Coordinates of C-alpha atoms and ligand atoms in Angstrom, one line a residue:
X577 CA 68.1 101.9 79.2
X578 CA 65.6 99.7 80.4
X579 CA 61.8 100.4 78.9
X580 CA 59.2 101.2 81.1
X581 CA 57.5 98.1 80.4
X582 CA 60.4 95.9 81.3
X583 CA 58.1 93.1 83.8
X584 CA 60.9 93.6 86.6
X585 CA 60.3 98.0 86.7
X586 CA 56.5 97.5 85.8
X587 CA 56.2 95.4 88.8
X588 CA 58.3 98.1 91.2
X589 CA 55.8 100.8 89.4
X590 CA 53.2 98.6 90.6
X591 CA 54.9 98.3 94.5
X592 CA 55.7 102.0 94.9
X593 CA 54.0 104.2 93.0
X594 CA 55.0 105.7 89.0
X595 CA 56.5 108.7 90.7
X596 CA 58.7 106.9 93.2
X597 CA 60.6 104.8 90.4
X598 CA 62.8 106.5 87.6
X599 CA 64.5 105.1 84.6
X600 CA 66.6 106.6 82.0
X601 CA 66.9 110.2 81.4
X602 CA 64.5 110.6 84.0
X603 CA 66.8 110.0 86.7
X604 CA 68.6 113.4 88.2
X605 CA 72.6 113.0 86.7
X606 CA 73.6 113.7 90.2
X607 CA 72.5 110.1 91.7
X608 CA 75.2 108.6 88.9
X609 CA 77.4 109.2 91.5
X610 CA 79.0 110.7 94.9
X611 CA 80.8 113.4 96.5
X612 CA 83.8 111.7 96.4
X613 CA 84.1 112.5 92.4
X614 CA 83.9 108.5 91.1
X615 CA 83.4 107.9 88.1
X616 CA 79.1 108.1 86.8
X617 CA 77.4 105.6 86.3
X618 CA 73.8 105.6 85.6
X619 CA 71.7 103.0 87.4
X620 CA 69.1 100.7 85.6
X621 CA 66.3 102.2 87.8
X622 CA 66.3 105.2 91.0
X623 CA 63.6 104.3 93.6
X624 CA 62.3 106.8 96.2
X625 CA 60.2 104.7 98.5
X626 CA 58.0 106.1 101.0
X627 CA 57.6 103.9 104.1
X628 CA 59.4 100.9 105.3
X629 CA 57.1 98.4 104.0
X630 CA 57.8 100.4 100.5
X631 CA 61.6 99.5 100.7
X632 CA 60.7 95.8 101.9
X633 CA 58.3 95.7 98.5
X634 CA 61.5 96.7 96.4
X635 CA 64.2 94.6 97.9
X636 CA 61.5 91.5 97.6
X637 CA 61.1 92.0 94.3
X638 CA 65.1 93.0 93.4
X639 CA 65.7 90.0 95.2
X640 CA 63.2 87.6 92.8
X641 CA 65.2 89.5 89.9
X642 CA 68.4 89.0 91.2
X643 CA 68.9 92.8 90.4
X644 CA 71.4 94.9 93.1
X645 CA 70.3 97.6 95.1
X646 CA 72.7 100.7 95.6
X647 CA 71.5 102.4 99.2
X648 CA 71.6 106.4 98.5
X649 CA 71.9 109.0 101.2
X650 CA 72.8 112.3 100.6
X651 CA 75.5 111.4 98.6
X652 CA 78.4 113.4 100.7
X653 CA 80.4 110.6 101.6
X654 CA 83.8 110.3 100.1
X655 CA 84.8 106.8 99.2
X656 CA 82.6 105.9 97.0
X657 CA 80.3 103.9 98.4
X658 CA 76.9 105.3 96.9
X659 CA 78.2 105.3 93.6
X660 CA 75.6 103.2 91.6
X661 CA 77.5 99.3 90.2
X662 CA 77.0 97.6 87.1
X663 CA 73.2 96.7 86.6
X664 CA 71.9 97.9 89.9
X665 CA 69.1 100.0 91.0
X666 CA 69.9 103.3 93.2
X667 CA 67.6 103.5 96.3
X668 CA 67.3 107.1 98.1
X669 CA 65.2 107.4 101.1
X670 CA 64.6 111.2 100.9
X671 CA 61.1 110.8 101.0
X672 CA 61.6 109.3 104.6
X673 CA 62.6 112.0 106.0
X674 CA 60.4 112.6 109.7
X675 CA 61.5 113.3 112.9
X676 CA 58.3 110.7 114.0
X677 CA 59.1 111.0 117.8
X678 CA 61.4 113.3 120.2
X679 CA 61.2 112.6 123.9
X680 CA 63.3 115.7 125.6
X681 CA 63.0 114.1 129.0
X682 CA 64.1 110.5 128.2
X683 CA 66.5 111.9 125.4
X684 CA 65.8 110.2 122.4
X685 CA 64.6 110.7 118.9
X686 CA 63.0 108.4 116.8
X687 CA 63.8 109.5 113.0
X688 CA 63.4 108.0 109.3
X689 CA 66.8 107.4 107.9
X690 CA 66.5 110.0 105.2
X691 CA 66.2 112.7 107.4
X692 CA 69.4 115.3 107.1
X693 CA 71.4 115.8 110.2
X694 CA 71.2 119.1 110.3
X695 CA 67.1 118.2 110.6
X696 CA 68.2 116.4 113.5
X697 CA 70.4 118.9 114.9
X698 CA 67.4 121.3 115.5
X699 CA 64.8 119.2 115.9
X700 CA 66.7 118.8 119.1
X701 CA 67.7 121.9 119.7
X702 CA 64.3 123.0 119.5
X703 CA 63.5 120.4 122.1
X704 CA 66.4 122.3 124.3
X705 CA 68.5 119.0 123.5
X706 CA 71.7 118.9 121.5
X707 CA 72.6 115.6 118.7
X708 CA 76.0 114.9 119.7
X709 CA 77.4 114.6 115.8
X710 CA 78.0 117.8 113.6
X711 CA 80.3 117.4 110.0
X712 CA 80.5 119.7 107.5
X713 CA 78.1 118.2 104.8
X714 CA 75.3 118.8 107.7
X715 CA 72.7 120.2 105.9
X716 CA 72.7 117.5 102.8
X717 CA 74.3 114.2 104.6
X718 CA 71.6 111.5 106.0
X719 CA 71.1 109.7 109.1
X720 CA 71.2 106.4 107.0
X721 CA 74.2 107.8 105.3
X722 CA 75.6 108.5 108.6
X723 CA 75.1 105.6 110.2
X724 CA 76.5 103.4 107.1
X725 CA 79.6 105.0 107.7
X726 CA 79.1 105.5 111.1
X727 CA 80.2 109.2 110.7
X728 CA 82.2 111.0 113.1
X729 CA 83.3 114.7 112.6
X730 CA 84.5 117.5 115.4
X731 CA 82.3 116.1 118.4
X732 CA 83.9 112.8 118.3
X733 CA 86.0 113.8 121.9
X734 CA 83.1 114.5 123.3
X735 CA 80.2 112.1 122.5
X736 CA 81.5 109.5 120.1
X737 CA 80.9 108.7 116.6
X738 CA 76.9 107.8 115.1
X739 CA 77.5 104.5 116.7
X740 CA 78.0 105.8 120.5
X741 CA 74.7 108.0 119.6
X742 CA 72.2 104.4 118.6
X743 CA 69.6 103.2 120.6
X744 CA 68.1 101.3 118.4
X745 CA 67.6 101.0 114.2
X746 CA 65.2 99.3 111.8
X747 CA 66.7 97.4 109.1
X748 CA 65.3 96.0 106.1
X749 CA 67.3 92.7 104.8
X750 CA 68.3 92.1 100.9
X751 CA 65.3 89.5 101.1
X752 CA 62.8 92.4 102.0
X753 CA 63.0 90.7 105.7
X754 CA 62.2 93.9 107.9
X755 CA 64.3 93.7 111.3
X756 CA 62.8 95.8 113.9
X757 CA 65.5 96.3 116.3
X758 CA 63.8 99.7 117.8
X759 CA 63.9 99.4 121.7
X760 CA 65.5 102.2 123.5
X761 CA 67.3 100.3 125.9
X762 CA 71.5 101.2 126.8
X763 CA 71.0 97.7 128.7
X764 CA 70.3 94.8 126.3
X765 CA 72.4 91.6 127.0
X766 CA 70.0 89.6 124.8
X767 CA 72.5 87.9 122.2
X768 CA 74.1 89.4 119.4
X769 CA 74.0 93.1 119.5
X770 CA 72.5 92.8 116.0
X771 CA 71.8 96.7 114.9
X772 CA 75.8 97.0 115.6
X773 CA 76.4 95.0 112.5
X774 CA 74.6 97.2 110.3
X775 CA 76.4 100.3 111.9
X776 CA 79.8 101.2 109.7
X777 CA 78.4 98.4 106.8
X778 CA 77.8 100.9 104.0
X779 CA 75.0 99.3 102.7
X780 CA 76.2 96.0 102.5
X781 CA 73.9 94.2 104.7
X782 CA 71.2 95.8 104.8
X783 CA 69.2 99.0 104.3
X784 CA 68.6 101.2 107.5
X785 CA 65.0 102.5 107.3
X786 CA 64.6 104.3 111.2
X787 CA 67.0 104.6 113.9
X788 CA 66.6 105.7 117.3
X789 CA 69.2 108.5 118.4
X790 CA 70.5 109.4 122.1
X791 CA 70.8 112.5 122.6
X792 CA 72.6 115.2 125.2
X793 CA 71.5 117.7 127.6
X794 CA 71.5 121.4 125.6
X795 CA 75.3 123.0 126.0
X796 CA 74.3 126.5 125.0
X797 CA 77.9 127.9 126.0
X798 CA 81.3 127.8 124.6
X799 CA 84.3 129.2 125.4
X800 CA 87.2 129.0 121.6
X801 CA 90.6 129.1 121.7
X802 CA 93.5 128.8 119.3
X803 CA 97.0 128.1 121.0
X804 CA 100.3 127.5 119.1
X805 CA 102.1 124.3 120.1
X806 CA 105.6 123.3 120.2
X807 CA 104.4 119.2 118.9
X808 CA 101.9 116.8 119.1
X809 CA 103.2 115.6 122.7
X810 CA 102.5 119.1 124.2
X811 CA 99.4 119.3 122.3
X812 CA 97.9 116.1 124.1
X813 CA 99.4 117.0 127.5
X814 CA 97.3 120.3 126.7
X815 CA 94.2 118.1 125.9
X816 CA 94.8 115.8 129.4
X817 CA 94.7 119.2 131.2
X818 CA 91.7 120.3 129.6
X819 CA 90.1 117.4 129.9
X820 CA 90.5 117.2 133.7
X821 CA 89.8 121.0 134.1
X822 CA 86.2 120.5 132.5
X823 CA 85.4 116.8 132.5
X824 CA 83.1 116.1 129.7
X825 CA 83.4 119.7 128.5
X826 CA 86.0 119.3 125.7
X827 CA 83.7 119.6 122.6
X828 CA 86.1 120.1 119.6
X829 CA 90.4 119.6 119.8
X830 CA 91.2 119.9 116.4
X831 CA 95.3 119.9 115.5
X832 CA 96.4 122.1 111.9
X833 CA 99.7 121.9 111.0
X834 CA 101.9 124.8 109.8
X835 CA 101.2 123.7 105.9
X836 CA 97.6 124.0 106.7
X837 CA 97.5 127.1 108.2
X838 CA 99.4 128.7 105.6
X839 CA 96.5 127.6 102.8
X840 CA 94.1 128.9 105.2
X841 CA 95.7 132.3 105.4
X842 CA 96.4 132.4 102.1
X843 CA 92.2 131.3 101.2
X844 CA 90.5 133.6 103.8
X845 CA 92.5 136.2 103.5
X846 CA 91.9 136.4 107.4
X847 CA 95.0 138.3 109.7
X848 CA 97.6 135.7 110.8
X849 CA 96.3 135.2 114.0
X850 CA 100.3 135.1 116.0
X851 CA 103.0 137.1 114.9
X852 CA 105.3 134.1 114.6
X853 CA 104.9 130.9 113.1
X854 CA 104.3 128.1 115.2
X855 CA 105.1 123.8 114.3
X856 CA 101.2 123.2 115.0
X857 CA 98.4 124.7 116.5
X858 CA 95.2 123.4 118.8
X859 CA 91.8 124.4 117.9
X860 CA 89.9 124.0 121.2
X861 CA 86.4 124.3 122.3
X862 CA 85.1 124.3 125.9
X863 CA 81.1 123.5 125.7
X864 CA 78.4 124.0 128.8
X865 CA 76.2 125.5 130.1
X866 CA 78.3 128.3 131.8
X867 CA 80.0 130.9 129.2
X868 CA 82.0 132.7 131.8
X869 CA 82.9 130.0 133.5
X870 CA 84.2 128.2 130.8
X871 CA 86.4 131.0 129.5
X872 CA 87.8 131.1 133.0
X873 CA 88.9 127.4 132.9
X874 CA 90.2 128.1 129.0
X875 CA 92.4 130.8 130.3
X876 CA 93.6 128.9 133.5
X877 CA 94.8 125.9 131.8
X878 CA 96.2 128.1 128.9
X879 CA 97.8 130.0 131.2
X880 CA 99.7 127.5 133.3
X881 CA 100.4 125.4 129.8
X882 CA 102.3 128.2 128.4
X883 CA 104.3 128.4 131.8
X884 CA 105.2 124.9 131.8
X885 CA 106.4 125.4 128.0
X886 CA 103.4 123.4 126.7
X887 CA 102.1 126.4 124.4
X888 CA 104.2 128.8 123.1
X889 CA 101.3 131.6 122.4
X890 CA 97.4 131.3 122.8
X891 CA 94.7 133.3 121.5
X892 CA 91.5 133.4 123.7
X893 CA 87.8 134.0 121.5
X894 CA 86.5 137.1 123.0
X895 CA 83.4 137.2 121.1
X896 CA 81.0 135.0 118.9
X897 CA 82.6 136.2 115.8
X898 CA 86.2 135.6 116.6
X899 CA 85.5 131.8 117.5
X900 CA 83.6 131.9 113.9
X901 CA 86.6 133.8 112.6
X902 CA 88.8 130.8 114.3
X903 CA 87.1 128.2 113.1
X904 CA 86.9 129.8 109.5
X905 CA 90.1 128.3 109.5
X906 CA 89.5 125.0 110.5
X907 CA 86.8 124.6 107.9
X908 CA 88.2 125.7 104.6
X909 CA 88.8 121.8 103.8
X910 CA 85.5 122.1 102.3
X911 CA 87.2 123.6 99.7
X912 CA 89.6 121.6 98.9
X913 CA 88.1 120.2 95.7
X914 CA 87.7 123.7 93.7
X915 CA 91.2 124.7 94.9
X916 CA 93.3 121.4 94.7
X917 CA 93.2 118.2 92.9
X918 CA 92.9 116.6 96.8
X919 CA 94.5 113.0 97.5
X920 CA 92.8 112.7 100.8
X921 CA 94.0 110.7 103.4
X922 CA 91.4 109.6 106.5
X923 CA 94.2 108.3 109.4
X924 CA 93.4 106.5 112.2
X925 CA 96.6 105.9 114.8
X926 CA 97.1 105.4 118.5
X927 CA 97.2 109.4 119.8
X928 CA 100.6 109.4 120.9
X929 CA 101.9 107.7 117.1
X930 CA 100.4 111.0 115.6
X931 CA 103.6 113.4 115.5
X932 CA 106.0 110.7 114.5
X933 CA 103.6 109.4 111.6
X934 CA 102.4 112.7 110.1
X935 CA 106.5 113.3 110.5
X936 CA 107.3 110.1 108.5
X937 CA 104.9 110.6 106.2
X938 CA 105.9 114.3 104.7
X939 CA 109.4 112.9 104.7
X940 CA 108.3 109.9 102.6
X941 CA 107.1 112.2 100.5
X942 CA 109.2 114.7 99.8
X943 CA 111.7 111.9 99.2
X944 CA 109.8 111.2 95.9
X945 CA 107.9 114.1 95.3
X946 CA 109.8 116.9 96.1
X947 CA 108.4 120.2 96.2
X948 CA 105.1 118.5 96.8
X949 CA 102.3 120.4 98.6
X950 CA 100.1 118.4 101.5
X951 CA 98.0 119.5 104.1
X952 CA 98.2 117.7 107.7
X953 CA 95.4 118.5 110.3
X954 CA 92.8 116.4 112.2
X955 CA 91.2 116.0 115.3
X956 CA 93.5 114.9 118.1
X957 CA 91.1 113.9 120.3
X958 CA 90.3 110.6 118.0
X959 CA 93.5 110.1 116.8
X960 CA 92.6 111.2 113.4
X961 CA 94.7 112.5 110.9
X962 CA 93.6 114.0 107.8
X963 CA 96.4 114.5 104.8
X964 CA 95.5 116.0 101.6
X965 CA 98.2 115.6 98.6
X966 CA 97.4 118.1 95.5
X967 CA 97.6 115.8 92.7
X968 CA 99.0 119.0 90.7
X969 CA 102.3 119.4 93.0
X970 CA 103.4 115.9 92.1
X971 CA 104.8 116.8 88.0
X972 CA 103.2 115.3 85.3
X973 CA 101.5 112.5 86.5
X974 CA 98.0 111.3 85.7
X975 CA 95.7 112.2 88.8
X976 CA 94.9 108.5 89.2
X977 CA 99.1 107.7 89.0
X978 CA 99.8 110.2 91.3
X979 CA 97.4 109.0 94.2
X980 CA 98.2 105.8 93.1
X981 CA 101.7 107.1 93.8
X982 CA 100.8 108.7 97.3
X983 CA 98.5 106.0 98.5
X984 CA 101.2 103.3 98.0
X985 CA 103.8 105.5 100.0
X986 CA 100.9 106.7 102.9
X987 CA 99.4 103.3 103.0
X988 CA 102.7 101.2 103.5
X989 CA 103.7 103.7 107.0
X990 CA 99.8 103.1 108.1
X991 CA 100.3 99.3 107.8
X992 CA 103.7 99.6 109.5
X993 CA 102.3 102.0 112.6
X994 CA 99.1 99.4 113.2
X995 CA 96.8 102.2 112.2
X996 CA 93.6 102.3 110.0
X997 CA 93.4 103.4 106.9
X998 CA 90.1 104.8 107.1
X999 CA 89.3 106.3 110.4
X1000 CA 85.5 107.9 109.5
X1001 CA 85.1 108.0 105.9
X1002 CA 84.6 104.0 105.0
X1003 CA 86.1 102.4 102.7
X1004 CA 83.1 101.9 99.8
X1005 CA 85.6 101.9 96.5
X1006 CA 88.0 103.8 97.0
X1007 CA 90.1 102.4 99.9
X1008 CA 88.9 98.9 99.1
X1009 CA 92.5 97.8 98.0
X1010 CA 93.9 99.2 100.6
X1011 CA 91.9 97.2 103.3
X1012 CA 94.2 94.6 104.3
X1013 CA 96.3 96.9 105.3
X1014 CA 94.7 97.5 108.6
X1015 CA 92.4 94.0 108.5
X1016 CA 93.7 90.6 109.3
X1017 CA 92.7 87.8 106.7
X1018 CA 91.2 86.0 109.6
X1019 CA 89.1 89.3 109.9
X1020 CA 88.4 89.7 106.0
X1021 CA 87.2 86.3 106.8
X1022 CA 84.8 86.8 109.3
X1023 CA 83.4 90.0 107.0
X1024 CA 82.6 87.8 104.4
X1025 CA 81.0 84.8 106.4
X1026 CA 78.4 87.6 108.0
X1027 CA 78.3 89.1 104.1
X1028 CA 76.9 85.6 103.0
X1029 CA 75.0 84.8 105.6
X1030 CA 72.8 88.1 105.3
X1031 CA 73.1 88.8 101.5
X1032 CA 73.8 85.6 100.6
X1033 CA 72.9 86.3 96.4
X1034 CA 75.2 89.6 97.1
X1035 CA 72.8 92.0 96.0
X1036 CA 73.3 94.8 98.8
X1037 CA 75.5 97.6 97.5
X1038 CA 78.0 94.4 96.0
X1039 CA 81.7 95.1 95.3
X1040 CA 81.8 98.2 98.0
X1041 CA 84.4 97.6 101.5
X1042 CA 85.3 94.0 100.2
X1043 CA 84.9 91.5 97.1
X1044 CA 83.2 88.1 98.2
X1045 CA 85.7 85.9 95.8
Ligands
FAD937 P1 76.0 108.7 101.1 O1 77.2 109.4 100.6 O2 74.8 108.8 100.3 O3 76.3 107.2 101.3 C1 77.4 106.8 102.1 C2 77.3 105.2 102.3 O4 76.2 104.9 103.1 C3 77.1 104.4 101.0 O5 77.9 103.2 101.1 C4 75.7 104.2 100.9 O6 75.4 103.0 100.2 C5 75.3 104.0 102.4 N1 74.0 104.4 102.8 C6 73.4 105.6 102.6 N2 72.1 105.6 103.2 C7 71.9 104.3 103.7 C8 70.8 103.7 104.3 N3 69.7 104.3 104.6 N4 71.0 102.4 104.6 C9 72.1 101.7 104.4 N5 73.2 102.3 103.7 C10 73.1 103.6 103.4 N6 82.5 112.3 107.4 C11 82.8 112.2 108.7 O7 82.7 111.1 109.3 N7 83.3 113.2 109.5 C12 83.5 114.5 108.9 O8 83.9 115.4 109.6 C13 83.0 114.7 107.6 N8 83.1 115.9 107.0 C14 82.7 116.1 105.7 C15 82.7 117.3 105.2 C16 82.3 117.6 103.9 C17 82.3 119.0 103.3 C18 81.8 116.4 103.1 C19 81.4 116.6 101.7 C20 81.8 115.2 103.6 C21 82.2 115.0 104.9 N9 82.2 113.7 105.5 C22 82.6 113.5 106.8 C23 81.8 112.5 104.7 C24 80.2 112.3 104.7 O9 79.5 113.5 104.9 C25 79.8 111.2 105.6 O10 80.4 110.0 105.3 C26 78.3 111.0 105.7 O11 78.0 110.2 106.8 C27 77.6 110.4 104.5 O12 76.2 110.5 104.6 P2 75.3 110.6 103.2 O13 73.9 110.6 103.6 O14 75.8 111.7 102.3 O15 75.7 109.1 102.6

């Protein structure tokens, strides 16, 4: 524990103010670490500046003491990457957490980075606007957090991930160099697109203090159906129809295979919603501003799909509470860590390599493990696949043997396919030896070069996506 009258925490008590710097048993236990269930460690120090000439006065003076900074969000992501290192000081920006500015007309928000999305969200929605990300961990995950990971979620097909949504961000450097890079502008052909390199960084160049968000017209109507699908093929000929049918409309296509479904039966105890069971099924959702009419163009494509033998059965949302009763379904992945021991998997592959690789990947295996029990769904949209192994199905292996195990046998068929091995989630610790699997060594390269020349001491967040030696 370092005392209180350690020089290098008297002179951040002097910066920031006694209440915005916490040592020892003073700090909450839950900043030791993340979401993603890494191992605790306690930081040296846990700062909670106030303003962005707060967060330059600490990185200055962690800078002069060679001391590393761990940037905190909400502590929701899952690989890792707030999880405090060695000798470093945790730095949370809950206490910037203001919408400052929200133009409804020109359609962007001005907003501290420790504001929560779900602030966000309405803030817009109050402004008859809509923010065009939504995740599960909504009402605790950051914009800062968000954009560190550049977080995508279920409106991906429709808007993009945080970095489609960025107008503009302020950054402050490990140095305490503030870079304003606020202008509002989609057209900016002025050099280096700098902002985009802090975008999907995890805290590794630099600390995001504001951002400016685009965001969408209001979509107060949607139209929710669930249809049964013969294979991934059909499923993205169904998504091309859709697609054309309501250009722009598509909000959510989310894919669950049979193994999912049967947890989520089994979990929500909610009525099987076909009589048979189906290979996969397509969680849709129309968005606009048109309820009616966006049922009708639900139940026309539906309706021609299943005559062309592209879905096998369909259920049409008649109300509000059947889509929520629907997408009940989708959603019980937040609990996956009271009711597994979750090896999760965060996929990225071409669209059309999704069947064949979720295919591969059960057979691969079952040829070890068999018996095992994993989870395939994602969101088809993004080419996303998300596979969750329960550590428990796999004998008696250690938890970190078995994913060990699982990783080694997943990992090798992503490397093969040319996919990613983390598609929204980063790669913080966690996937960090699994990188070069889906990064050149001519692009591991180029990482580190724009690692040195920003952090050249390595004091941002150091030994998270990549090790400099
Ligand atoms: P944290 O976990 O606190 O930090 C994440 C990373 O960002 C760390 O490396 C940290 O150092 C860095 N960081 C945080 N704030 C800043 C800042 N201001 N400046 C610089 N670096 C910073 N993710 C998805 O993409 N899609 C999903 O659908 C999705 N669903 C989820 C559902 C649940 C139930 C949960 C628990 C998580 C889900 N996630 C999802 C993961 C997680 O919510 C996201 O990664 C989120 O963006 C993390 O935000 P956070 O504020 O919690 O960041």
């Amino acid at each position: 524990m370092t005392p209180l009258s350690h020089p290098f925490i008297q002179a951040l008590t002097e910066a920031l103010g006694a209440d915005a710097v916490r040592t020892g048993d003073t700090i909450p236990p839950e900043r030791h670490t993340d979401w993603s269930g890494t191992q605790p460690l306690a930081p040296l120090a846990w700062l909670r500046p106030a303003s962005t000439a707060q967060v330059s006065a600490a990185l200055r003076l962690c800078h002069a003491h060679r001391v590393p900074v761990v940037p905190q969000g909400g502590l929701t992501g899952l690989a890792g990457g707030a999880v405090p290192t060695p000798g470093s000081v945790a730095l949370s920006l809950e206490r910037m957490s203001a919408i400052e500015t929200l133009d409804p007309v020109a359609r962007v928000a001005t907003v501290q980075a420790g504001a929560t999305l779900q602030a966000v969200q309405e803030a817009a929605q109050a402004a008859g606007c809509l923010f065009g990300v939504d995740l599960g961990a909504r009402g605790s995950c950051q914009i800062g957090g968000n954009l560190a990971t550049n977080a995508g979620g279920n409106g991906v097909v429709q808007f993009g991930m945080m970095r489609e949504q960025t107008l503009g961000l302020e950054v402050v450097l490990a140095d305490g160099t503030v870079l304003d890079m606020l202008r509002p502008m989609v057209k900016n052909n002025t050099g280096y697109d700098l902002k985009q390199f802090f975008i999907g960084a995890e805290g590794t160049l630099g600390i995001i203090t504001r951002a400016q968000l685009r965001l969408q017209p209001a979509q107060p109507a949607r139209a929710t159906a669930l249809a049964a699908v013969p294979d991934v093929t059909s499923a993205l000929e169904l998504l091309g129809r859709l697609q054309a049918r309501a250009p722009g409309g598509v909000a959510a296509f989310e894919l669950m295979w049979q193994d999912f479904l049967r947890h989520a039966l089994d979990w929500t105890g909610l009525p099987r919603p076909f009589d048979e069971d189906h290979p996969l099924l397509a969680l849709t959702d129309l968005s606009g501003s048109d309820q009616p009419a966006l049922a009708h163009a639900l139940e026309e494509v539906l309706g021609q799909a299943m005559e062309d033998g592209l879905v096998l059965d369909a259920v049409l949302a008649q109300s509000q509470a059947q889509a929520t009763g629907l997408w009940r379904l989708r959603e019980i992945t937040a609990e996956f860590p009271s009711r597994l021991s979750p090896i999760n998997f965060d996929i990225s592959l071409p669209q059309a390599a999704i069947g064949a690789f979720a295919d591969r990947c059960m057979a691969a295996l079952s040829a070890r493990f068999p018996g095992h029990r994993s989870l395939r769904f994602g969101h088809l949209g993004d080419g996303n696949l998300h596979l969750s192994t329960d550590a428990r199905s796999l004998g008696d292996l250690s938890f970190a043997e078995a994913e060990h195990a699982v990783e080694a046998i997943v990992y090798a068929l992503v490397a093969e396919a040319g996919g990613s091995v983390s598609a929204e989630h980063g790669i913080g610790l966690h996937k960090k030896p699994h990188l070069s699997a889906s990064r050149g060594p001519a692009e591991l390269a180029a990482m580190r070069a724009i690692k040195r020349a920003l952090d050249p001491l390595n004091l941002l967040n150091p030994g998270k996506v990549f090790d400099l030696d």
